[in-house]
Short mmCIF file of C-alpha atoms in Angstrom, two decimals:
data_model
loop_
_atom_site.label_atom_id
_atom_site.label_comp_id
_atom_site.label_asym_id
_atom_site.label_seq_id
_atom_site.Cartn_x
_atom_site.Cartn_y
_atom_site.Cartn_z
CA MET C 206 15.63 28.56 10.61
CA SER C 207 11.99 28.26 9.47
CA THR C 208 9.76 25.32 10.36
CA GLU C 209 7.37 23.93 7.76
CA SER C 210 3.70 24.06 8.79
CA ASN C 211 0.60 22.22 7.61
CA LEU C 212 -2.60 23.85 6.43
CA ASN C 213 -3.76 24.20 10.04
CA GLY C 214 -0.67 26.20 10.95
CA GLN C 215 0.88 23.35 12.92
CA PRO C 216 4.45 22.07 12.45
CA VAL C 217 4.65 19.27 9.90
CA ALA C 218 5.53 15.93 11.47
CA GLU C 219 8.25 13.92 9.80
CA GLY C 220 6.64 11.25 7.66
CA ILE C 221 6.77 7.67 8.93
CA PRO C 222 8.17 5.52 6.09
CA ALA C 223 5.59 2.96 4.97
CA ALA C 224 4.89 0.63 2.08
CA THR C 225 1.72 -0.92 0.74
CA ILE C 226 1.14 -3.43 -2.03
CA ILE C 227 -1.72 -3.70 -4.50
CA ILE C 228 -2.06 -7.39 -5.32
CA PHE C 229 -3.83 -8.37 -8.53
CA ARG C 230 -5.37 -11.67 -9.52
CA ASN C 231 -7.32 -12.74 -12.59
CA ALA C 232 -11.10 -12.75 -12.20
CA ALA C 233 -12.66 -16.19 -12.52
CA ASP C 234 -15.25 -14.86 -14.96
CA GLY C 235 -12.65 -13.22 -17.18
CA GLY C 236 -13.77 -9.73 -16.17
CA ALA C 237 -11.80 -6.89 -14.65
CA PRO C 238 -8.88 -8.03 -12.49
CA GLU C 239 -9.46 -8.29 -8.77
CA ILE C 240 -7.32 -6.73 -6.08
CA LEU C 241 -6.85 -7.77 -2.47
CA MET C 242 -8.16 -5.41 0.19
CA THR C 243 -8.23 -5.59 3.94
CA VAL C 244 -10.40 -3.91 6.55
CA ARG C 245 -8.33 -2.55 9.42
CA SER C 246 -9.37 -3.15 13.01
CA ARG C 247 -11.37 -0.28 14.48
CA THR C 248 -8.88 -0.21 17.37
CA MET C 249 -6.04 0.92 15.08
CA VAL C 250 -4.97 4.56 15.43
CA PHE C 251 -4.38 4.91 11.69
CA ALA C 252 -7.30 4.21 9.33
CA GLY C 253 -9.22 2.18 11.89
CA GLY C 254 -12.24 0.48 10.29
CA MET C 255 -11.17 1.53 6.78
CA ALA C 256 -10.67 -0.71 3.73
CA VAL C 257 -7.07 -0.41 2.53
CA PHE C 258 -4.39 -2.36 0.68
CA PRO C 259 -2.05 -4.61 2.72
CA GLY C 260 0.99 -2.80 4.09
CA GLY C 261 2.61 -1.04 7.01
CA ARG C 262 5.60 0.88 8.23
CA VAL C 263 9.18 0.19 7.18
CA ASP C 264 11.08 -1.37 10.08
CA PRO C 265 14.80 -0.99 10.91
CA SER C 266 15.37 -4.61 9.86
CA ASP C 267 13.97 -3.76 6.41
CA PHE C 268 16.61 -1.05 6.01
CA LEU C 269 19.37 -3.46 7.07
CA LEU C 270 18.25 -6.05 4.56
CA GLY C 271 17.81 -3.25 2.03
CA GLU C 272 21.51 -2.45 2.35
CA GLU C 273 22.37 -6.03 1.39
CA VAL C 274 19.94 -6.11 -1.52
CA ALA C 275 21.12 -2.74 -2.82
CA ALA C 276 24.76 -3.84 -2.63
CA GLN C 277 23.96 -7.05 -4.50
CA SER C 278 22.18 -5.05 -7.20
CA GLY C 279 25.35 -3.18 -8.08
CA GLY C 280 23.65 0.17 -7.67
CA ALA C 281 20.51 -0.72 -9.65
CA ILE C 282 18.35 0.11 -6.62
CA ALA C 283 18.91 2.50 -3.73
CA VAL C 284 18.91 1.28 -0.14
CA ASP C 285 15.86 3.37 0.75
CA GLU C 286 13.81 2.03 -2.14
CA ALA C 287 14.93 -1.56 -1.51
CA ALA C 288 13.90 -1.22 2.15
CA HIS C 289 10.41 -0.03 1.18
CA GLN C 290 9.92 -2.90 -1.25
CA ILE C 291 11.13 -5.37 1.37
CA ALA C 292 8.67 -3.91 3.87
CA ALA C 293 5.86 -4.41 1.34
CA ILE C 294 6.90 -8.06 0.93
CA ARG C 295 7.14 -8.61 4.70
CA GLU C 296 3.82 -6.94 5.47
CA THR C 297 2.09 -8.95 2.74
CA LEU C 298 3.26 -12.23 4.23
CA GLU C 299 2.37 -11.08 7.74
CA GLU C 300 -1.08 -9.68 6.95
CA THR C 301 -2.30 -12.07 4.25
CA GLY C 302 -0.10 -15.17 4.23
CA LEU C 303 0.94 -14.57 0.61
CA ALA C 304 4.63 -15.03 -0.23
CA LEU C 305 5.11 -12.44 -2.97
CA GLY C 306 8.41 -10.88 -4.00
CA LEU C 307 10.24 -13.98 -2.82
CA GLU C 308 12.14 -16.63 -4.74
CA GLY C 309 12.72 -20.26 -3.83
CA ALA C 310 10.75 -23.43 -3.13
CA ILE C 311 7.45 -21.86 -2.05
CA ASP C 312 4.14 -23.63 -1.50
CA ALA C 313 1.10 -23.03 0.70
CA ASP C 314 2.42 -25.09 3.60
CA LYS C 315 5.80 -23.34 3.64
CA ALA C 316 4.14 -19.94 3.30
CA ALA C 317 1.96 -20.69 6.35
CA LYS C 318 4.98 -21.77 8.39
CA ALA C 319 6.96 -18.76 7.22
CA ARG C 320 4.13 -16.48 8.27
CA ALA C 321 4.05 -18.04 11.74
CA MET C 322 7.80 -17.61 12.06
CA LEU C 323 7.58 -14.00 10.91
CA GLU C 324 4.96 -13.28 13.58
CA GLU C 325 7.40 -14.68 16.14
CA LYS C 326 10.60 -13.05 14.88
CA ASN C 327 9.07 -9.79 13.55
CA GLU C 328 11.69 -9.55 10.81
CA LEU C 329 12.25 -11.18 7.44
CA PRO C 330 15.94 -12.30 7.40
CA PRO C 331 15.48 -15.29 9.77
CA VAL C 332 12.56 -16.45 7.63
CA LEU C 333 14.61 -16.24 4.44
CA GLU C 334 17.43 -18.21 6.04
CA GLU C 335 15.12 -20.89 7.46
CA PHE C 336 13.34 -21.58 4.17
CA GLY C 337 16.21 -20.92 1.77
CA TRP C 338 14.36 -18.06 0.09
CA SER C 339 15.71 -14.86 -1.39
CA ILE C 340 14.27 -11.44 -2.20
CA ASP C 341 13.01 -11.08 -5.79
CA LEU C 342 12.23 -7.39 -6.25
CA PRO C 343 11.44 -7.58 -10.00
CA GLN C 344 8.08 -9.05 -8.91
CA ILE C 345 7.27 -5.65 -7.38
CA THR C 346 6.48 -2.55 -9.50
CA PRO C 347 6.56 0.98 -8.00
CA PHE C 348 3.17 2.65 -8.53
CA ALA C 349 2.75 5.75 -6.36
CA ARG C 350 3.91 7.69 -3.32
CA TRP C 351 1.59 9.59 -0.97
CA TYR C 352 2.70 11.92 1.81
CA PRO C 353 -0.26 13.89 3.30
CA LYS C 354 2.00 16.10 5.39
CA ASN C 355 -0.38 19.07 5.13
CA GLU C 356 -3.25 17.30 6.85
CA ARG C 357 -4.05 17.21 10.55
CA ILE C 358 -4.16 13.47 11.14
CA PRO C 359 -2.88 11.38 14.11
CA ARG C 360 0.04 9.89 12.21
CA VAL C 361 1.56 11.08 8.96
CA TYR C 362 2.86 8.25 6.78
CA ASP C 363 5.07 8.73 3.74
CA THR C 364 3.75 5.70 1.88
CA ARG C 365 5.03 4.07 -1.29
CA PHE C 366 2.56 1.95 -3.25
CA TYR C 367 3.59 -1.09 -5.29
CA LEU C 368 1.92 -3.50 -7.71
CA ALA C 369 2.25 -7.30 -7.76
CA ASN C 370 0.46 -10.03 -9.67
CA LEU C 371 -0.82 -13.30 -8.25
CA GLY C 372 -2.05 -14.51 -11.63
CA THR C 373 -4.81 -17.10 -11.23
CA GLY C 374 -4.91 -16.34 -7.51
CA GLU C 375 -5.77 -19.86 -6.42
CA VAL C 376 -4.25 -19.27 -2.99
CA ASP C 377 -5.96 -19.01 0.39
CA VAL C 378 -5.57 -15.78 2.34
CA SER C 379 -6.44 -15.08 5.97
CA THR C 380 -6.35 -12.11 8.30
CA ASP C 381 -3.68 -11.67 10.95
CA ASN C 382 -6.43 -11.27 13.60
CA SER C 383 -4.72 -8.20 15.07
CA GLU C 384 -4.44 -5.25 12.68
CA ASN C 385 -7.03 -6.53 10.19
CA THR C 386 -10.50 -8.02 10.52
CA ARG C 387 -11.34 -8.92 6.93
CA LEU C 388 -9.62 -9.77 3.65
CA PHE C 389 -11.50 -9.79 0.36
CA TRP C 390 -10.93 -9.85 -3.40
CA VAL C 391 -12.80 -7.29 -5.48
CA SER C 392 -12.35 -5.33 -8.68
CA ALA C 393 -11.30 -1.72 -8.26
CA GLN C 394 -14.68 -0.52 -9.51
CA GLY C 395 -16.38 -3.05 -7.28
CA ALA C 396 -14.61 -1.58 -4.25
CA LEU C 397 -15.72 1.92 -5.26
CA ASP C 398 -19.29 0.63 -5.60
CA MET C 399 -19.08 -0.95 -2.13
CA ALA C 400 -17.99 2.41 -0.74
CA GLU C 401 -20.95 4.13 -2.40
CA THR C 402 -23.41 1.77 -0.69
CA GLY C 403 -21.63 2.10 2.65
CA GLU C 404 -20.40 -1.50 2.79
CA ILE C 405 -16.81 -0.29 3.19
CA LYS C 406 -15.17 3.04 4.03
CA LEU C 407 -12.26 4.53 2.10
CA ILE C 408 -9.73 7.19 3.02
CA PHE C 409 -8.79 9.76 0.39
CA PRO C 410 -5.60 8.06 -0.96
CA THR C 411 -7.27 4.65 -1.24
CA ARG C 412 -10.24 6.09 -3.13
CA ARG C 413 -8.00 7.96 -5.58
CA ASN C 414 -5.87 4.86 -6.17
CA LEU C 415 -8.94 2.68 -6.74
CA GLU C 416 -10.19 5.17 -9.35
CA ARG C 417 -6.83 4.91 -11.08
CA LEU C 418 -6.80 1.12 -10.87
CA ALA C 419 -10.31 0.96 -12.34
CA LEU C 420 -8.83 2.25 -15.61
CA PHE C 421 -7.01 -1.02 -16.25
CA ALA C 422 -8.36 -4.20 -17.82
CA SER C 423 -5.35 -6.25 -16.68
CA PHE C 424 -2.32 -6.23 -14.42
CA GLU C 425 -0.17 -5.73 -17.50
CA GLU C 426 -2.00 -2.49 -18.30
CA ALA C 427 -1.52 -1.23 -14.75
CA ARG C 428 2.17 -2.10 -14.77
CA ALA C 429 2.68 -0.46 -18.17
CA GLN C 430 1.20 2.81 -16.93
CA ALA C 431 3.20 2.63 -13.70
CA GLU C 432 6.40 2.17 -15.68
CA ALA C 433 5.50 4.99 -18.08
CA ILE C 434 4.72 7.61 -15.43
CA PRO C 435 7.57 8.39 -13.00
CA VAL C 436 6.46 8.11 -9.39
CA LYS C 437 5.88 11.57 -7.93
CA THR C 438 5.28 12.30 -4.27
CA ILE C 439 1.63 13.31 -3.90
CA VAL C 440 0.95 15.88 -1.20
CA PRO C 441 -2.79 16.71 -1.12
CA GLN C 442 -3.58 20.43 -1.01
CA ILE C 443 -6.70 22.35 -0.01
CA ASP C 444 -8.01 24.59 -2.79
CA THR C 445 -10.29 27.39 -1.58
CA SER C 446 -10.64 29.20 -4.91
CA GLY C 447 -14.14 27.84 -5.58
CA ASP C 448 -17.46 27.94 -3.75
CA LYS C 449 -16.42 25.15 -1.41
CA PRO C 450 -12.96 23.94 -0.31
CA MET C 451 -11.59 21.01 -2.33
CA LEU C 452 -8.84 18.55 -1.47
CA THR C 453 -6.70 18.23 -4.60
CA ILE C 454 -3.70 16.28 -5.90
CA LYS C 455 -1.29 16.56 -8.83
CA ALA C 456 -2.90 16.49 -12.26
CA ASP C 457 -0.01 14.69 -13.97
CA ALA C 458 0.44 11.59 -11.81
CA GLY C 459 -1.92 9.22 -13.64
CA TYR C 460 -5.09 9.78 -11.60
CA PRO C 461 -8.41 10.32 -13.43
CA ILE C 462 -9.98 12.21 -10.50
CA THR C 463 -7.76 14.76 -8.78
CA SER C 464 -10.09 16.54 -6.36
CA GLU C 465 -12.89 15.95 -3.87
CA LEU C 466 -15.04 18.21 -1.74
CA LEU C 467 -13.17 18.63 1.52
CA GLU C 468 -16.34 18.08 3.53
CA THR C 469 -16.77 14.58 2.06
CA VAL C 470 -13.17 13.43 2.46
CA ALA C 471 -12.60 10.54 4.87
CA ARG C 472 -9.40 11.08 6.86
CA ALA C 473 -7.13 8.46 8.41
#
């Protein structure tokens, strides 16, 4: 039986299931929509000090709740996909205090209390029961899937990206003071500009996704493209056919820039 290896000749680690959510809000000046980004603590093993979208690994409790949601959907969504979307919802509440992908009587005070309870319980079902909320997955739109299994990085995550819309965005957000040190709203192009000046640092998947997001003048445009292009698992590859090695991705997954000099790529 053969064992799959990465580009360094090492066995490929099984991907850790993870989910991240790209949250839009309308810009106050009517310009390009803003998205919520977070700067991870430098003490984190994965992407420490990097600016990323809110998210994290899929927990066992997410899969259990995913089984319930999938059963209630009558087969409209698979358990695995439901679990990833639930993880995105849970991580968003935990990391930012925003209650997205949830249905019920939700206001800022209840969201804050729900967040505190989630930090204590570390799973979503008790929170849903306490506040009488339910999962509302139609608020979440699948956008992308990245699995850098060929790269030599400390942890290999198989991450699904989702879109959600906060609309006017008149809601306070705050860091969780553990995994993240900063939360900020910025347009996709604005984030790329910040990276160019060194104000923030971006890993390869985040940069490529920001370039894709910068194409859209509204959340509706982003969602329309996401719904038109089936999500394909992106596994970056090293191309050595040119003068210098390039890290490349699929050309048919909706990304305007599909390669970068390997020597300039920021790894997780």
